[in-house]
Amino acid sequence: MQPSFSNIVYSTDLKIVEHEVQEIELLGENDLGGTFELSLGTSSDKVIFNFDESAVDFTTKLQSLPLIGSVNVDKAQLPNTYGCIWTVTFLSNLGDIPHLQHNGLLNLRGTNVSLSIAEKTKGNIGPQHVIVSNLE
């Protein structure tokens, strides 16, 4: 058999990109209210979010920050509590993204208020090439 690109020896689908996913969780009791600020990594640029910000508005505000790029935001209400989780998927910035940072709870009000940010999926660009060895 003559070597040719039409003679496939090995084929596989590779997951090249793993998008970074971070979650912002805001909890409190039935008197939860106010605002909070977010920034990306050590950047001094900040955006203000309402405690009950919609996913659409959260997306728009977050994308206004320099270096954020395009994101997708989902919002989930938490059962049996007040507060919610915004899940941010970074779409255009690839690889491991700096963590979002909040600037304290001063502008949030309510009982037992907490605000946390966690990386749920570490961004990964993946392999840039594949080597298939031992072919004749």
JSON list of C-alpha atoms in Angstrom, two decimals:
[
{"chain": "A", "resi": 1, "resn": "MET", "atom": "CA", "xyz": [0.00, 0.00, 0.00]},
{"chain": "A", "resi": 2, "resn": "GLN", "atom": "CA", "xyz": [1.37, 3.42, -0.96]},
{"chain": "A", "resi": 3, "resn": "PRO", "atom": "CA", "xyz": [1.49, 6.09, 1.78]},
{"chain": "A", "resi": 4, "resn": "SER", "atom": "CA", "xyz": [-1.39, 8.49, 1.34]},
{"chain": "A", "resi": 5, "resn": "PHE", "atom": "CA", "xyz": [-3.52, 10.84, 3.38]},
{"chain": "A", "resi": 6, "resn": "SER", "atom": "CA", "xyz": [-6.53, 8.92, 2.12]},
{"chain": "A", "resi": 7, "resn": "ASN", "atom": "CA", "xyz": [-5.34, 5.76, 3.93]},
{"chain": "A", "resi": 8, "resn": "ILE", "atom": "CA", "xyz": [-6.31, 6.50, 7.53]},
{"chain": "A", "resi": 9, "resn": "VAL", "atom": "CA", "xyz": [-4.24, 4.52, 10.01]},
{"chain": "A", "resi": 10, "resn": "TYR", "atom": "CA", "xyz": [-5.55, 6.05, 13.22]},
{"chain": "A", "resi": 11, "resn": "SER", "atom": "CA", "xyz": [-8.30, 8.53, 13.96]},
{"chain": "A", "resi": 12, "resn": "THR", "atom": "CA", "xyz": [-9.69, 9.94, 17.20]},
{"chain": "A", "resi": 13, "resn": "ASP", "atom": "CA", "xyz": [-11.59, 12.98, 18.42]},
{"chain": "A", "resi": 14, "resn": "LEU", "atom": "CA", "xyz": [-9.49, 15.04, 20.79]},
{"chain": "A", "resi": 15, "resn": "LYS", "atom": "CA", "xyz": [-10.84, 17.37, 23.43]},
{"chain": "A", "resi": 16, "resn": "ILE", "atom": "CA", "xyz": [-8.51, 20.27, 22.69]},
{"chain": "A", "resi": 17, "resn": "VAL", "atom": "CA", "xyz": [-10.01, 22.96, 24.93]},
{"chain": "A", "resi": 18, "resn": "GLU", "atom": "CA", "xyz": [-11.40, 22.75, 28.46]},
{"chain": "A", "resi": 19, "resn": "HIS", "atom": "CA", "xyz": [-13.12, 26.07, 29.24]},
{"chain": "A", "resi": 20, "resn": "GLU", "atom": "CA", "xyz": [-12.46, 27.65, 32.64]},
{"chain": "A", "resi": 21, "resn": "VAL", "atom": "CA", "xyz": [-15.54, 27.62, 34.90]},
{"chain": "A", "resi": 22, "resn": "GLN", "atom": "CA", "xyz": [-15.80, 29.68, 38.08]},
{"chain": "A", "resi": 23, "resn": "GLU", "atom": "CA", "xyz": [-18.74, 29.94, 40.49]},
{"chain": "A", "resi": 24, "resn": "ILE", "atom": "CA", "xyz": [-19.79, 32.93, 42.56]},
{"chain": "A", "resi": 25, "resn": "GLU", "atom": "CA", "xyz": [-21.97, 31.89, 45.48]},
{"chain": "A", "resi": 26, "resn": "LEU", "atom": "CA", "xyz": [-23.91, 34.50, 47.46]},
{"chain": "A", "resi": 27, "resn": "LEU", "atom": "CA", "xyz": [-25.80, 33.31, 50.54]},
{"chain": "A", "resi": 28, "resn": "GLY", "atom": "CA", "xyz": [-27.87, 35.02, 53.18]},
{"chain": "A", "resi": 29, "resn": "GLU", "atom": "CA", "xyz": [-31.24, 35.01, 54.87]},
{"chain": "A", "resi": 30, "resn": "ASN", "atom": "CA", "xyz": [-34.53, 36.58, 53.79]},
{"chain": "A", "resi": 31, "resn": "ASP", "atom": "CA", "xyz": [-33.17, 40.11, 54.39]},
{"chain": "A", "resi": 32, "resn": "LEU", "atom": "CA", "xyz": [-30.36, 39.73, 51.80]},
{"chain": "A", "resi": 33, "resn": "GLY", "atom": "CA", "xyz": [-29.72, 42.85, 49.73]},
{"chain": "A", "resi": 34, "resn": "GLY", "atom": "CA", "xyz": [-27.14, 45.28, 48.43]},
{"chain": "A", "resi": 35, "resn": "THR", "atom": "CA", "xyz": [-24.28, 45.04, 45.95]},
{"chain": "A", "resi": 36, "resn": "PHE", "atom": "CA", "xyz": [-20.81, 43.54, 45.59]},
{"chain": "A", "resi": 37, "resn": "GLU", "atom": "CA", "xyz": [-17.78, 44.22, 43.38]},
{"chain": "A", "resi": 38, "resn": "LEU", "atom": "CA", "xyz": [-15.82, 41.78, 41.24]},
{"chain": "A", "resi": 39, "resn": "SER", "atom": "CA", "xyz": [-12.50, 42.10, 39.47]},
{"chain": "A", "resi": 40, "resn": "LEU", "atom": "CA", "xyz": [-10.34, 39.68, 37.49]},
{"chain": "A", "resi": 41, "resn": "GLY", "atom": "CA", "xyz": [-7.16, 38.56, 39.25]},
{"chain": "A", "resi": 42, "resn": "THR", "atom": "CA", "xyz": [-5.07, 41.50, 40.45]},
{"chain": "A", "resi": 43, "resn": "SER", "atom": "CA", "xyz": [-6.68, 44.02, 38.10]},
{"chain": "A", "resi": 44, "resn": "SER", "atom": "CA", "xyz": [-7.83, 47.28, 39.69]},
{"chain": "A", "resi": 45, "resn": "ASP", "atom": "CA", "xyz": [-10.84, 47.44, 37.32]},
{"chain": "A", "resi": 46, "resn": "LYS", "atom": "CA", "xyz": [-14.05, 46.53, 39.14]},
{"chain": "A", "resi": 47, "resn": "VAL", "atom": "CA", "xyz": [-17.71, 46.05, 38.30]},
{"chain": "A", "resi": 48, "resn": "ILE", "atom": "CA", "xyz": [-20.64, 46.37, 40.73]},
{"chain": "A", "resi": 49, "resn": "PHE", "atom": "CA", "xyz": [-23.29, 43.63, 40.81]},
{"chain": "A", "resi": 50, "resn": "ASN", "atom": "CA", "xyz": [-26.67, 43.60, 42.54]},
{"chain": "A", "resi": 51, "resn": "PHE", "atom": "CA", "xyz": [-27.35, 40.74, 44.96]},
{"chain": "A", "resi": 52, "resn": "ASP", "atom": "CA", "xyz": [-30.08, 39.47, 42.63]},
{"chain": "A", "resi": 53, "resn": "GLU", "atom": "CA", "xyz": [-28.42, 40.24, 39.26]},
{"chain": "A", "resi": 54, "resn": "SER", "atom": "CA", "xyz": [-29.89, 38.32, 36.32]},
{"chain": "A", "resi": 55, "resn": "ALA", "atom": "CA", "xyz": [-27.61, 36.04, 34.29]},
{"chain": "A", "resi": 56, "resn": "VAL", "atom": "CA", "xyz": [-27.95, 38.34, 31.26]},
{"chain": "A", "resi": 57, "resn": "ASP", "atom": "CA", "xyz": [-26.99, 41.49, 33.18]},
{"chain": "A", "resi": 58, "resn": "PHE", "atom": "CA", "xyz": [-24.21, 39.61, 35.00]},
{"chain": "A", "resi": 59, "resn": "THR", "atom": "CA", "xyz": [-22.78, 38.58, 31.61]},
{"chain": "A", "resi": 60, "resn": "THR", "atom": "CA", "xyz": [-22.94, 42.12, 30.22]},
{"chain": "A", "resi": 61, "resn": "LYS", "atom": "CA", "xyz": [-21.31, 43.67, 33.28]},
{"chain": "A", "resi": 62, "resn": "LEU", "atom": "CA", "xyz": [-18.60, 41.03, 33.55]},
{"chain": "A", "resi": 63, "resn": "GLN", "atom": "CA", "xyz": [-17.69, 41.34, 29.86]},
{"chain": "A", "resi": 64, "resn": "SER", "atom": "CA", "xyz": [-17.20, 45.09, 30.39]},
{"chain": "A", "resi": 65, "resn": "LEU", "atom": "CA", "xyz": [-14.05, 44.30, 32.40]},
{"chain": "A", "resi": 66, "resn": "PRO", "atom": "CA", "xyz": [-10.80, 44.42, 30.41]},
{"chain": "A", "resi": 67, "resn": "LEU", "atom": "CA", "xyz": [-9.28, 40.99, 29.76]},
{"chain": "A", "resi": 68, "resn": "ILE", "atom": "CA", "xyz": [-12.50, 39.05, 30.48]},
{"chain": "A", "resi": 69, "resn": "GLY", "atom": "CA", "xyz": [-13.43, 38.36, 26.88]},
{"chain": "A", "resi": 70, "resn": "SER", "atom": "CA", "xyz": [-16.62, 36.47, 26.09]},
{"chain": "A", "resi": 71, "resn": "VAL", "atom": "CA", "xyz": [-18.35, 34.55, 28.88]},
{"chain": "A", "resi": 72, "resn": "ASN", "atom": "CA", "xyz": [-21.52, 32.57, 29.46]},
{"chain": "A", "resi": 73, "resn": "VAL", "atom": "CA", "xyz": [-23.28, 33.01, 32.81]},
{"chain": "A", "resi": 74, "resn": "ASP", "atom": "CA", "xyz": [-25.93, 30.72, 34.29]},
{"chain": "A", "resi": 75, "resn": "LYS", "atom": "CA", "xyz": [-27.79, 31.59, 37.48]},
{"chain": "A", "resi": 76, "resn": "ALA", "atom": "CA", "xyz": [-29.21, 29.03, 39.90]},
{"chain": "A", "resi": 77, "resn": "GLN", "atom": "CA", "xyz": [-31.40, 29.79, 42.89]},
{"chain": "A", "resi": 78, "resn": "LEU", "atom": "CA", "xyz": [-30.48, 27.67, 45.89]},
{"chain": "A", "resi": 79, "resn": "PRO", "atom": "CA", "xyz": [-33.24, 25.58, 47.49]},
{"chain": "A", "resi": 80, "resn": "ASN", "atom": "CA", "xyz": [-34.22, 26.30, 51.09]},
{"chain": "A", "resi": 81, "resn": "THR", "atom": "CA", "xyz": [-32.06, 29.42, 51.31]},
{"chain": "A", "resi": 82, "resn": "TYR", "atom": "CA", "xyz": [-31.79, 32.95, 49.98]},
{"chain": "A", "resi": 83, "resn": "GLY", "atom": "CA", "xyz": [-29.06, 33.68, 47.54]},
{"chain": "A", "resi": 84, "resn": "CYS", "atom": "CA", "xyz": [-27.83, 32.09, 44.35]},
{"chain": "A", "resi": 85, "resn": "ILE", "atom": "CA", "xyz": [-24.89, 30.77, 42.36]},
{"chain": "A", "resi": 86, "resn": "TRP", "atom": "CA", "xyz": [-23.69, 32.38, 39.16]},
{"chain": "A", "resi": 87, "resn": "THR", "atom": "CA", "xyz": [-21.66, 29.97, 37.04]},
{"chain": "A", "resi": 88, "resn": "VAL", "atom": "CA", "xyz": [-19.24, 31.75, 34.69]},
{"chain": "A", "resi": 89, "resn": "THR", "atom": "CA", "xyz": [-17.79, 29.88, 31.70]},
{"chain": "A", "resi": 90, "resn": "PHE", "atom": "CA", "xyz": [-14.94, 31.70, 29.96]},
{"chain": "A", "resi": 91, "resn": "LEU", "atom": "CA", "xyz": [-15.42, 31.17, 26.21]},
{"chain": "A", "resi": 92, "resn": "SER", "atom": "CA", "xyz": [-12.82, 33.29, 24.42]},
{"chain": "A", "resi": 93, "resn": "ASN", "atom": "CA", "xyz": [-10.00, 33.33, 26.97]},
{"chain": "A", "resi": 94, "resn": "LEU", "atom": "CA", "xyz": [-8.42, 29.91, 26.91]},
{"chain": "A", "resi": 95, "resn": "GLY", "atom": "CA", "xyz": [-6.25, 28.15, 29.45]},
{"chain": "A", "resi": 96, "resn": "ASP", "atom": "CA", "xyz": [-6.11, 28.73, 33.20]},
{"chain": "A", "resi": 97, "resn": "ILE", "atom": "CA", "xyz": [-7.81, 32.09, 33.86]},
{"chain": "A", "resi": 98, "resn": "PRO", "atom": "CA", "xyz": [-6.98, 34.23, 36.94]},
{"chain": "A", "resi": 99, "resn": "HIS", "atom": "CA", "xyz": [-9.66, 33.90, 39.59]},
{"chain": "A", "resi": 100, "resn": "LEU", "atom": "CA", "xyz": [-12.42, 36.44, 39.92]},
{"chain": "A", "resi": 101, "resn": "GLN", "atom": "CA", "xyz": [-12.00, 38.42, 43.15]},
{"chain": "A", "resi": 102, "resn": "HIS", "atom": "CA", "xyz": [-14.61, 40.10, 45.33]},
{"chain": "A", "resi": 103, "resn": "ASN", "atom": "CA", "xyz": [-13.82, 43.15, 47.37]},
{"chain": "A", "resi": 104, "resn": "GLY", "atom": "CA", "xyz": [-15.55, 42.30, 50.62]},
{"chain": "A", "resi": 105, "resn": "LEU", "atom": "CA", "xyz": [-19.06, 42.32, 51.99]},
{"chain": "A", "resi": 106, "resn": "LEU", "atom": "CA", "xyz": [-19.34, 46.00, 52.97]},
{"chain": "A", "resi": 107, "resn": "ASN", "atom": "CA", "xyz": [-22.11, 46.82, 50.48]},
{"chain": "A", "resi": 108, "resn": "LEU", "atom": "CA", "xyz": [-24.08, 43.61, 51.09]},
{"chain": "A", "resi": 109, "resn": "ARG", "atom": "CA", "xyz": [-26.64, 43.61, 53.85]},
{"chain": "A", "resi": 110, "resn": "GLY", "atom": "CA", "xyz": [-28.52, 40.91, 55.65]},
{"chain": "A", "resi": 111, "resn": "THR", "atom": "CA", "xyz": [-28.14, 38.14, 58.16]},
{"chain": "A", "resi": 112, "resn": "ASN", "atom": "CA", "xyz": [-25.40, 35.51, 57.73]},
{"chain": "A", "resi": 113, "resn": "VAL", "atom": "CA", "xyz": [-24.21, 36.91, 54.40]},
{"chain": "A", "resi": 114, "resn": "SER", "atom": "CA", "xyz": [-21.39, 35.08, 52.65]},
{"chain": "A", "resi": 115, "resn": "LEU", "atom": "CA", "xyz": [-19.82, 35.50, 49.24]},
{"chain": "A", "resi": 116, "resn": "SER", "atom": "CA", "xyz": [-17.39, 32.97, 47.81]},
{"chain": "A", "resi": 117, "resn": "ILE", "atom": "CA", "xyz": [-15.73, 32.32, 44.46]},
{"chain": "A", "resi": 118, "resn": "ALA", "atom": "CA", "xyz": [-14.47, 28.89, 43.43]},
{"chain": "A", "resi": 119, "resn": "GLU", "atom": "CA", "xyz": [-12.82, 27.45, 40.35]},
{"chain": "A", "resi": 120, "resn": "LYS", "atom": "CA", "xyz": [-14.97, 24.51, 39.26]},
{"chain": "A", "resi": 121, "resn": "THR", "atom": "CA", "xyz": [-13.10, 23.62, 36.06]},
{"chain": "A", "resi": 122, "resn": "LYS", "atom": "CA", "xyz": [-9.53, 24.69, 35.41]},
{"chain": "A", "resi": 123, "resn": "GLY", "atom": "CA", "xyz": [-9.09, 25.98, 31.88]},
{"chain": "A", "resi": 124, "resn": "ASN", "atom": "CA", "xyz": [-6.82, 23.95, 29.65]},
{"chain": "A", "resi": 125, "resn": "ILE", "atom": "CA", "xyz": [-5.75, 24.52, 26.06]},
{"chain": "A", "resi": 126, "resn": "GLY", "atom": "CA", "xyz": [-4.78, 20.87, 25.60]},
{"chain": "A", "resi": 127, "resn": "PRO", "atom": "CA", "xyz": [-2.26, 19.35, 23.23]},
{"chain": "A", "resi": 128, "resn": "GLN", "atom": "CA", "xyz": [-1.27, 21.30, 20.17]},
{"chain": "A", "resi": 129, "resn": "HIS", "atom": "CA", "xyz": [-0.22, 18.27, 18.15]},
{"chain": "A", "resi": 130, "resn": "VAL", "atom": "CA", "xyz": [-0.51, 14.51, 18.25]},
{"chain": "A", "resi": 131, "resn": "ILE", "atom": "CA", "xyz": [2.31, 12.10, 17.40]},
{"chain": "A", "resi": 132, "resn": "VAL", "atom": "CA", "xyz": [1.45, 8.62, 16.22]},
{"chain": "A", "resi": 133, "resn": "SER", "atom": "CA", "xyz": [4.60, 6.50, 16.37]},
{"chain": "A", "resi": 134, "resn": "ASN", "atom": "CA", "xyz": [5.52, 3.02, 15.16]},
{"chain": "A", "resi": 135, "resn": "LEU", "atom": "CA", "xyz": [3.83, 3.39, 11.78]},
{"chain": "A", "resi": 136, "resn": "GLU", "atom": "CA", "xyz": [5.28, 1.59, 8.80]}
]
